[in-house]
């Protein structure tokens, strides 16, 4: 199934799919990193949770008509996806204030954003993924204004669906990060992963953080939290 290793990132390995030149196998690693890789740890089983949770999210988004790279899960830690050229801009959507925006703009955690905020970050580890505006994105990421408009509209549409998806398992979606890529046909589609590594999720009853902040802020057992999310998804109707 897997061919050559094409790329290795902090959280995933990317292999050529053997059966189809236009597809890739994403293999989710057990590594957790935060603060641009400054903090690192290995959690045996983490790859499985992110793979299976992300697969469920992309299945749901497909049902809602969101075009993405996701083809299907292959096993516990691997999934088949359509090959895309990633646009090196991370799109963050914020419903509730948390993380970098609280520090950057002095906004209190949990402040509600109505309408949700959309932010762009340049995907460039050496620079620490800096916040950028549309003009920077057009200059740095080979993307046009009309495409940025389309990407932001898709991100807000994804936000609506993800809010409902997580609400159904008693989680509030504070914020999340998306990546988009261009496929062979030239269409811009949702790529990468959507998992508790890339979202902030707060339990609706207790307010407990149920995402990678558990690792970032040393709040408890990351695997147990990710396992709870997967169990809630498996039990949900
Ligand atoms: P931030 O508050 O650190 O800017 O993060 C906003 C959201 O984006 C949060 O849900 C975590 C996610 N995120 C990633 O998925 N990858 C990253 O490299 C960063 C910095 C944030
Ligand atoms: N994903 C980034 C890292 O690995 C930052 C983060 O998620 O906090 O360092």
XYZ file of N, CA and C and ligand atoms in Angstrom:
741
model
N 0.837 -1.212 0.000
C 0.000 0.000 0.000
C 0.872 1.263 0.000
N 1.901 1.256 0.884
C 2.755 2.434 1.022
C 3.966 2.353 0.114
N 4.269 3.427 -0.570
C 5.492 3.500 -1.348
C 6.537 4.310 -0.604
N 7.212 5.158 -1.361
C 8.331 5.949 -0.827
C 7.863 6.991 0.215
N 8.719 7.183 1.239
C 8.473 8.278 2.193
C 8.808 9.593 1.485
N 7.794 10.472 1.337
C 8.012 11.724 0.598
C 8.365 12.880 1.526
N 7.836 12.817 2.763
C 7.989 13.967 3.659
C 7.723 13.497 5.075
N 8.455 14.061 6.014
C 8.137 13.790 7.417
C 7.981 15.106 8.162
N 6.815 15.295 8.760
C 6.562 16.501 9.545
C 6.634 16.184 11.029
N 6.142 17.124 11.851
C 6.223 16.924 13.297
C 5.211 15.868 13.762
N 4.089 15.793 13.090
C 3.012 14.902 13.550
C 2.703 13.754 12.601
N 3.161 13.850 11.339
C 2.806 12.814 10.374
C 3.949 12.518 9.409
N 3.945 11.269 8.899
C 4.790 10.937 7.749
C 3.876 10.872 6.526
N 4.419 11.266 5.386
C 3.642 11.271 4.142
C 4.321 10.335 3.141
N 3.593 9.283 2.743
C 4.124 8.305 1.783
C 3.376 8.402 0.463
N 4.067 8.093 -0.613
C 3.387 7.877 -1.892
C 2.480 6.649 -1.733
N 1.253 6.702 -2.255
C 0.394 5.502 -2.273
C 0.840 4.648 -3.448
N 0.992 3.348 -3.214
C 1.539 2.493 -4.279
C 0.572 2.311 -5.435
N -0.727 2.230 -5.087
C -1.718 1.869 -6.097
C -2.109 3.036 -7.002
N -1.857 4.263 -6.564
C -2.370 5.411 -7.308
C -1.410 6.587 -7.143
N -0.865 7.042 -8.239
C 0.134 8.117 -8.203
C -0.429 9.431 -7.672
N -1.773 9.577 -7.726
C -2.388 10.831 -7.280
C -2.834 10.779 -5.819
N -2.420 9.710 -5.125
C -2.822 9.591 -3.720
C -1.607 9.440 -2.805
N -1.836 9.758 -1.532
C -0.786 9.668 -0.506
C -1.308 8.845 0.663
N -0.377 8.244 1.407
C -0.746 7.625 2.686
C -0.198 8.525 3.792
N -1.097 9.008 4.662
C -0.665 9.791 5.832
C -0.540 8.840 7.006
N 0.616 8.838 7.644
C 0.838 7.977 8.802
C 1.032 8.869 10.028
N 0.086 8.777 10.961
C 0.087 9.665 12.139
C 1.079 9.162 13.171
N 1.956 10.048 13.616
C 3.003 9.681 14.578
C 2.489 9.825 16.021
N 3.245 9.248 16.924
C 2.885 9.365 18.342
C 3.529 10.576 19.005
N 4.259 11.367 18.223
C 4.955 12.532 18.783
C 3.979 13.684 19.025
N 4.187 14.372 20.133
C 3.474 15.633 20.367
C 4.519 16.736 20.446
N 4.245 17.847 19.731
C 5.143 19.003 19.861
C 4.284 20.238 20.118
N 4.871 21.210 20.768
C 4.173 22.474 21.010
C 5.184 23.597 20.993
N 4.662 24.817 20.856
C 5.511 26.012 20.835
C 6.591 25.870 19.773
N 6.123 25.556 18.564
C 7.006 25.400 17.403
C 8.116 24.382 17.657
N 7.736 23.274 18.280
C 8.669 22.169 18.444
C 9.581 22.283 19.662
N 9.445 23.382 20.439
C 10.309 23.542 21.622
C 10.006 22.505 22.685
N 8.730 22.161 22.816
C 8.315 21.158 23.795
C 7.935 19.893 23.037
N 8.514 18.767 23.471
C 8.291 17.519 22.728
C 8.054 16.359 23.675
N 7.222 15.401 23.247
C 7.064 14.155 24.004
C 6.471 13.121 23.063
N 6.594 11.856 23.457
C 5.992 10.779 22.678
C 4.891 10.151 23.527
N 3.709 9.997 22.927
C 2.585 9.364 23.616
C 2.160 8.165 22.783
N 2.488 6.989 23.279
C 2.190 5.772 22.536
C 0.673 5.652 22.354
N 0.214 5.651 21.118
C -1.225 5.576 20.853
C -1.818 6.894 20.359
N -1.082 7.981 20.494
C -1.628 9.284 20.074
C -1.946 9.302 18.576
N -1.074 8.689 17.773
C -1.277 8.666 16.327
C -2.607 8.029 15.970
N -2.928 6.964 16.672
C -4.196 6.266 16.422
C -5.378 7.207 16.687
N -5.356 7.896 17.815
C -6.486 8.783 18.140
C -6.644 9.887 17.094
N -5.555 10.542 16.745
C -5.678 11.635 15.775
C -6.123 11.123 14.411
N -5.604 9.967 14.008
C -6.012 9.402 12.720
C -7.509 9.086 12.719
N -7.968 8.410 13.762
C -9.367 7.963 13.768
C -10.329 9.137 13.987
N -9.918 10.106 14.815
C -10.785 11.271 15.043
C -10.837 12.124 13.773
N -9.675 12.371 13.150
C -9.645 13.179 11.933
C -10.465 12.512 10.824
N -10.384 11.183 10.733
C -11.155 10.459 9.712
C -12.652 10.679 9.915
N -13.090 10.648 11.171
C -14.517 10.874 11.440
C -14.930 12.302 11.079
N -14.056 13.251 11.390
C -14.351 14.650 11.052
C -14.474 14.804 9.533
N -13.517 14.271 8.793
C -13.546 14.437 7.328
C -14.724 13.688 6.698
N -15.108 12.534 7.266
C -16.311 11.841 6.779
C -17.537 12.731 6.950
N -17.621 13.363 8.120
C -18.753 14.244 8.425
C -18.760 15.441 7.471
N -17.574 16.040 7.281
C -17.507 17.216 6.395
C -17.855 16.837 4.958
N -17.489 15.631 4.543
C -17.857 15.171 3.194
C -19.374 15.105 3.055
N -20.020 14.545 4.095
C -21.497 14.492 4.091
C -22.096 15.886 3.944
N -21.409 16.884 4.485
C -21.911 18.259 4.435
C -21.480 18.995 3.166
N -20.795 18.292 2.282
C -20.448 18.884 0.984
C -19.143 19.659 0.946
N -18.286 19.485 1.971
C -16.992 20.178 1.967
C -15.968 19.327 1.202
N -15.406 19.856 0.113
C -14.422 19.075 -0.640
C -13.100 18.977 0.121
N -12.574 17.752 0.248
C -11.316 17.581 0.991
C -10.465 16.500 0.349
N -9.262 16.360 0.867
C -8.320 15.363 0.343
C -8.619 13.953 0.872
N -9.471 13.844 1.892
C -9.642 12.565 2.586
C -10.306 11.524 1.680
N -9.692 10.363 1.579
C -10.297 9.256 0.826
C -10.894 8.258 1.817
N -10.045 7.609 2.628
C -10.552 6.669 3.637
C -9.453 6.292 4.610
N -9.886 5.775 5.754
C -8.954 5.224 6.733
C -8.407 3.911 6.207
N -7.139 3.631 6.486
C -6.556 2.356 6.068
C -6.410 1.413 7.248
N -6.005 1.950 8.372
C -5.833 1.178 9.604
C -5.790 2.185 10.754
N -5.444 1.713 11.953
C -5.499 2.585 13.133
C -4.719 3.882 12.984
N -3.580 3.836 12.306
C -2.748 5.043 12.305
C -2.537 5.641 10.915
N -3.194 5.056 9.893
C -2.937 5.554 8.532
C -4.235 5.833 7.764
N -4.165 6.825 6.895
C -5.302 7.130 6.029
C -4.812 7.474 4.616
N -5.705 7.198 3.666
C -5.422 7.470 2.255
C -6.014 8.840 1.911
N -5.215 9.684 1.257
C -5.704 11.015 0.873
C -5.300 11.332 -0.563
N -6.002 12.305 -1.137
C -5.654 12.782 -2.478
C -4.416 13.682 -2.363
N -3.542 13.547 -3.335
C -2.332 14.376 -3.326
C -2.703 15.831 -3.595
N -2.187 16.733 -2.776
C -2.382 18.165 -3.040
C -1.055 18.883 -2.835
N -0.958 20.059 -3.415
C 0.143 20.955 -3.078
C -0.390 21.891 -2.016
N 0.178 21.789 -0.826
C -0.334 22.574 0.300
C -0.043 24.058 0.090
N -1.049 24.880 0.291
C -0.855 26.342 0.297
C -0.285 26.679 1.677
N 0.911 27.289 1.739
C 1.566 27.429 3.041
C 1.004 28.544 3.921
N -0.325 28.516 4.083
C -1.022 29.483 4.937
C -1.932 28.687 5.869
N -1.757 28.852 7.171
C -2.631 28.192 8.135
C -3.800 29.124 8.427
N -5.005 28.595 8.297
C -6.208 29.397 8.539
C -6.723 29.046 9.930
N -6.745 30.005 10.827
C -7.269 29.775 12.174
C -8.615 30.476 12.292
N -9.620 29.728 12.757
C -10.940 30.303 13.028
C -11.138 30.295 14.542
N -11.572 31.426 15.074
C -11.740 31.554 16.533
C -13.179 31.931 16.882
N -13.823 31.078 17.688
C -15.145 31.384 18.236
C -15.036 31.978 19.636
N -14.044 31.501 20.374
C -13.806 31.942 21.759
C -12.316 32.201 21.907
N -11.954 33.233 22.650
C -10.537 33.597 22.753
C -9.752 32.576 23.565
N -8.604 32.192 23.034
C -7.679 31.286 23.716
C -6.336 31.381 23.001
N -5.299 30.916 23.666
C -4.000 30.777 23.015
C -3.395 32.093 22.591
N -2.822 32.107 21.366
C -1.966 33.228 20.970
C -2.689 34.571 20.936
N -3.984 34.575 20.631
C -4.677 35.870 20.515
C -4.838 36.543 21.880
N -4.883 35.742 22.932
C -5.020 36.334 24.276
C -3.733 37.075 24.636
N -2.598 36.508 24.209
C -1.309 37.149 24.501
C -1.039 38.306 23.540
N -1.329 38.095 22.250
C -0.995 39.083 21.225
C -1.811 40.359 21.380
N -3.108 40.212 21.690
C -3.983 41.390 21.718
C -4.537 41.675 23.109
N -4.087 40.917 24.122
C -4.539 41.165 25.489
C -6.027 40.910 25.677
N -6.559 39.938 24.962
C -7.989 39.616 25.063
C -8.152 38.494 26.088
N -9.130 38.633 26.967
C -9.321 37.633 28.019
C -9.784 36.293 27.444
N -9.240 35.202 27.991
C -9.644 33.860 27.543
C -11.162 33.721 27.685
N -11.765 33.029 26.732
C -13.221 32.733 26.684
C -14.050 33.899 26.129
N -13.431 35.046 25.816
C -14.185 36.127 25.161
C -14.816 35.562 23.881
N -16.105 35.881 23.675
C -16.827 35.335 22.518
C -16.608 36.244 21.302
N -16.270 35.658 20.177
C -16.122 36.421 18.930
C -17.358 36.207 18.058
N -18.142 37.272 17.882
C -19.307 37.209 17.005
C -19.210 38.356 16.013
N -19.001 38.118 14.740
C -18.811 36.799 14.124
C -17.441 36.230 14.460
N -17.239 34.940 14.163
C -15.942 34.318 14.435
C -14.810 35.056 13.721
N -13.632 35.041 14.324
C -12.463 35.677 13.696
C -11.747 34.678 12.801
N -11.245 35.169 11.683
C -10.400 34.339 10.821
C -9.020 34.976 10.768
N -7.990 34.192 11.046
C -6.611 34.699 10.996
C -5.769 33.832 10.069
N -4.780 34.462 9.457
C -3.857 33.738 8.583
C -2.470 33.703 9.228
N -1.820 32.546 9.150
C -0.437 32.414 9.613
C 0.393 31.812 8.474
N 1.592 32.342 8.319
C 2.501 31.814 7.288
C 3.115 30.521 7.807
N 2.894 29.412 7.055
C 3.364 28.083 7.491
C 4.859 27.970 7.197
N 5.638 28.368 8.162
C 7.092 28.423 7.965
C 7.746 28.282 9.351
N 8.080 27.016 9.696
C 8.601 26.719 11.038
C 9.778 27.603 11.444
N 10.687 27.861 10.492
C 11.892 28.641 10.839
C 11.529 30.044 11.344
N 10.362 30.530 10.916
C 9.920 31.863 11.344
C 8.923 31.789 12.498
N 8.603 30.556 12.929
C 7.629 30.391 14.014
C 6.200 30.687 13.566
N 5.875 30.387 12.303
C 4.514 30.555 11.770
C 3.910 31.921 12.122
N 4.458 33.023 11.600
C 3.949 34.343 11.982
C 2.566 34.663 11.410
N 1.838 35.502 12.153
C 0.551 36.041 11.681
C 0.808 36.900 10.447
N -0.003 36.720 9.410
C 0.156 37.519 8.188
C -1.205 38.048 7.722
N -1.182 39.023 6.814
C -2.437 39.501 6.232
C -2.567 38.989 4.783
N -3.661 39.347 4.133
C -3.915 38.848 2.772
C -2.787 39.223 1.805
N -2.302 40.452 1.932
C -1.249 40.915 1.014
C 0.014 40.068 1.183
N 0.370 39.784 2.442
C 1.528 38.909 2.679
C 1.289 37.525 2.071
N 0.085 37.000 2.279
C -0.216 35.655 1.777
C -0.085 35.619 0.255
N -0.589 36.668 -0.411
C -0.523 36.696 -1.878
C 0.924 36.735 -2.350
N 1.751 37.464 -1.600
C 3.152 37.598 -1.995
C 3.942 36.325 -1.676
N 3.661 35.724 -0.516
C 4.504 34.618 -0.025
C 4.011 33.239 -0.462
N 2.705 33.099 -0.667
C 2.141 31.754 -0.797
C 1.524 31.472 -2.160
N 1.788 32.333 -3.137
C 1.304 32.090 -4.485
C -0.203 31.814 -4.501
N -0.933 32.699 -3.854
C -2.381 32.530 -3.779
C -3.011 33.875 -4.147
N -4.138 33.812 -4.843
C -4.765 35.053 -5.306
C -5.831 35.537 -4.328
N -6.150 36.837 -4.436
C -7.147 37.437 -3.532
C -8.467 36.663 -3.567
N -8.921 36.329 -4.770
C -10.213 35.640 -4.890
C -10.134 34.243 -4.266
N -8.947 33.629 -4.334
C -8.777 32.307 -3.699
C -8.780 32.435 -2.177
N -8.168 33.504 -1.667
C -8.175 33.721 -0.213
C -9.606 33.921 0.282
N -10.379 34.647 -0.515
C -11.780 34.881 -0.159
C -12.530 33.538 -0.090
N -12.256 32.701 -1.085
C -12.893 31.386 -1.151
C -12.446 30.512 0.033
N -11.161 30.553 0.358
C -10.611 29.755 1.464
C -11.231 30.185 2.796
N -11.334 31.520 3.000
C -11.915 32.011 4.258
C -13.397 31.629 4.361
N -14.105 31.696 3.244
C -15.525 31.323 3.250
C -15.665 29.838 3.573
N -14.784 29.017 2.991
C -14.815 27.577 3.292
C -14.505 27.332 4.760
N -13.538 28.073 5.308
C -13.154 27.877 6.710
C -14.337 28.207 7.638
N -15.095 29.269 7.281
C -16.248 29.627 8.117
C -17.374 28.610 7.982
N -17.502 28.053 6.794
C -18.489 26.981 6.561
C -18.088 25.737 7.373
N -16.811 25.386 7.323
C -16.302 24.255 8.110
C -16.563 24.522 9.601
N -16.372 25.768 10.028
C -16.598 26.120 11.433
C -18.021 25.758 11.857
N -19.002 26.124 11.025
C -20.407 25.835 11.365
C -20.614 24.336 11.542
N -20.057 23.554 10.626
C -20.248 22.103 10.701
C -19.497 21.507 11.883
N -18.283 22.003 12.129
C -17.503 21.453 13.245
C -18.137 21.814 14.584
N -18.705 23.011 14.685
C -19.373 23.377 15.937
C -20.496 22.387 16.250
N -21.283 22.034 15.231
C -22.378 21.081 15.431
C -21.835 19.684 15.730
N -20.784 19.307 15.015
C -20.173 17.980 15.187
C -19.704 17.794 16.632
N -19.020 18.815 17.172
C -18.474 18.684 18.527
C -19.535 18.933 19.602
N -20.494 19.801 19.294
C -21.626 20.028 20.205
C -22.320 18.691 20.503
N -22.421 17.869 19.504
C -23.088 16.564 19.625
C -22.372 15.628 20.606
N -21.095 15.881 20.863
C -20.384 15.081 21.871
C -19.989 15.975 23.067
N -20.836 16.990 23.277
C -20.720 17.829 24.482
C -19.414 18.621 24.572
N -18.906 19.041 23.411
C -17.677 19.853 23.405
C -17.937 21.180 22.709
N -17.384 22.234 23.279
C -17.428 23.551 22.638
C -16.174 23.727 21.806
N -16.332 24.191 20.566
C -15.185 24.413 19.685
C -14.714 25.862 19.870
N -13.612 26.040 20.603
C -13.108 27.398 20.847
C -12.425 27.941 19.597
N -11.511 27.150 19.026
C -10.817 27.570 17.802
C -10.228 26.350 17.103
N -9.733 26.554 15.908
C -9.087 25.445 15.187
C -8.276 26.006 14.027
N -7.428 25.124 13.479
C -6.542 25.499 12.368
C -6.817 24.582 11.184
N -6.913 25.172 10.000
C -7.096 24.371 8.778
C -5.961 24.640 7.806
N -5.723 23.659 6.932
C -4.816 23.873 5.805
C -5.540 23.462 4.527
N -5.269 24.195 3.466
C -5.876 23.896 2.167
C -4.773 23.575 1.166
N -5.132 22.774 0.147
C -4.164 22.435 -0.887
C -4.825 22.434 -2.250
N -3.984 22.427 -3.286
C -4.505 22.351 -4.654
C -4.328 20.926 -5.148
N -5.402 20.347 -5.687
C -5.282 18.990 -6.248
C -4.880 19.061 -7.724
N -4.794 17.869 -8.340
C -4.336 17.780 -9.728
C -5.209 18.607 -10.676
N -6.519 18.638 -10.366
C -7.447 19.389 -11.223
C -7.332 20.904 -10.999
N -6.548 21.295 -9.970
C -6.384 22.724 -9.689
C -7.394 23.258 -8.680
N -8.256 22.366 -8.167
C -9.249 22.818 -7.175
C -8.595 22.974 -5.804
N -9.061 23.966 -5.065
C -8.586 24.159 -3.688
C -9.488 23.353 -2.763
N -8.869 22.412 -2.045
C -9.655 21.531 -1.164
C -9.034 21.506 0.235
N -9.872 21.157 1.219
C -9.398 21.044 2.600
C -8.399 19.884 2.696
N -7.268 20.124 3.387
C -6.236 19.084 3.481
C -5.810 18.910 4.936
N -4.686 18.250 5.136
C -4.100 18.030 6.461
C -5.080 17.293 7.384
N -5.103 17.657 8.675
C -5.919 16.937 9.648
C -6.808 17.897 10.430
N -7.862 17.363 11.028
C -8.672 18.088 12.005
C -8.798 17.151 13.192
N -8.143 17.493 14.290
C -8.033 16.575 15.426
C -7.870 17.395 16.702
N -7.826 16.744 17.853
C -7.584 17.534 19.081
C -6.189 18.156 19.126
N -5.332 17.804 18.171
C -4.050 18.518 18.034
C -4.241 19.875 17.371
N -5.285 20.014 16.569
C -5.445 21.225 15.743
C -6.694 22.038 16.104
N -7.402 21.605 17.154
C -8.597 22.325 17.620
C -8.450 22.601 19.112
N -9.150 23.633 19.612
C -9.335 23.754 21.066
C -10.771 23.358 21.378
N -10.915 22.374 22.250
C -12.210 21.792 22.573
C -12.410 21.832 24.084
N -13.520 22.412 24.506
C -13.775 22.551 25.951
C -15.049 21.795 26.309
N -14.966 20.966 27.352
C -16.137 20.207 27.786
C -17.244 21.182 28.180
N -18.466 20.927 27.662
C -19.549 21.884 27.871
C -20.017 21.934 29.324
N -19.852 20.828 30.049
C -20.284 20.820 31.451
C -19.195 21.344 32.375
N -18.023 20.733 32.293
C -16.965 21.057 33.268
C -16.076 22.210 32.805
N -16.093 22.515 31.509
C -15.180 23.528 30.972
C -13.766 23.010 30.772
N -13.534 21.742 31.092
C -12.175 21.174 30.997
C -11.646 21.260 29.573
N -10.350 21.545 29.441
C -9.700 21.561 28.126
C -9.481 20.120 27.676
N -9.943 19.816 26.452
C -9.853 18.436 25.961
C -9.161 18.414 24.594
N -7.936 18.911 24.562
C -7.186 19.023 23.312
C -5.712 19.131 23.662
N -4.901 19.525 22.680
C -3.439 19.547 22.898
C -2.996 20.529 23.972
N -3.874 21.448 24.397
C -3.521 22.322 25.524
C -3.215 21.496 26.777
N -3.778 20.292 26.886
C -3.470 19.412 28.028
C -1.973 19.131 28.058
N -1.378 18.983 26.883
C 0.079 18.810 26.787
C 0.801 20.153 26.902
N 0.321 21.168 26.148
C 0.991 22.477 26.165
C 1.093 23.021 27.597
N -0.002 22.859 28.356
C -0.077 23.491 29.688
C 0.068 22.492 30.830
N 0.481 21.250 30.521
C 0.651 20.199 31.550
C -0.580 20.052 32.437
N -1.734 19.810 31.792
C -2.976 19.765 32.558
C -3.413 18.354 32.946
N -2.717 17.332 32.430
C -3.142 15.971 32.784
C -2.727 14.958 31.738
N -3.558 13.913 31.612
C -3.221 12.752 30.782
C -3.776 12.958 29.356
N -2.893 13.302 28.420
C -3.317 13.608 27.047
C -4.017 12.418 26.389
N -3.456 11.221 26.545
C -4.035 10.046 25.883
C -5.439 9.759 26.399
N -5.623 9.943 27.698
C -6.948 9.699 28.277
C -7.972 10.675 27.691
N -7.554 11.917 27.515
C -8.452 12.933 26.952
C -8.801 12.588 25.499
N -7.796 12.226 24.691
C -8.045 11.895 23.288
C -8.917 10.638 23.188
N -8.682 9.697 24.113
C -9.484 8.475 24.145
C -10.949 8.799 24.467
N -11.164 9.733 25.369
C -12.533 10.139 25.721
C -13.243 10.721 24.502
N -12.519 11.547 23.726
C -13.146 12.135 22.524
C -13.544 11.028 21.546
N -12.625 10.098 21.295
C -12.937 9.020 20.345
C -14.115 8.183 20.860
N -14.117 7.894 22.159
C -15.232 7.099 22.719
C -16.557 7.835 22.577
N -16.533 9.140 22.838
C -17.794 9.901 22.685
C -18.268 9.873 21.230
N -17.309 9.970 20.284
C -17.686 9.936 18.861
C -18.255 8.575 18.489
N -17.656 7.511 19.037
C -18.125 6.163 18.703
C -19.497 5.900 19.288
N -19.786 6.540 20.430
C -21.086 6.326 21.097
C -22.175 7.226 20.517
N -21.753 8.287 19.803
C -22.731 9.285 19.327
C -23.565 8.741 18.179
N -24.766 9.306 18.062
C -25.614 8.887 16.928
C -25.661 9.975 15.868
P -2.912 29.616 18.572
O -3.804 30.119 19.666
O -1.614 29.056 19.102
O -2.712 30.631 17.492
O -3.676 28.386 17.920
C -4.939 28.521 17.324
C -5.472 27.146 16.934
O -4.661 26.569 15.925
C -5.493 26.118 18.058
O -6.684 25.358 17.952
C -4.291 25.261 17.820
C -4.127 25.319 16.334
N -2.722 25.266 15.912
C -2.271 24.236 15.126
O -3.036 23.331 14.777
N -0.967 24.236 14.734
C -0.104 25.204 15.092
O 1.061 25.152 14.712
C -0.584 26.275 15.924
C 0.332 27.384 16.353
C -1.898 26.270 16.301
N 2.107 22.586 16.207
C 3.115 23.496 16.691
C 4.317 22.742 17.189
O 4.451 21.616 17.020
C 2.620 24.496 17.679
C 1.491 24.131 18.594
O 0.600 23.400 18.207
O 1.470 24.622 19.734
O 5.225 23.199 17.758
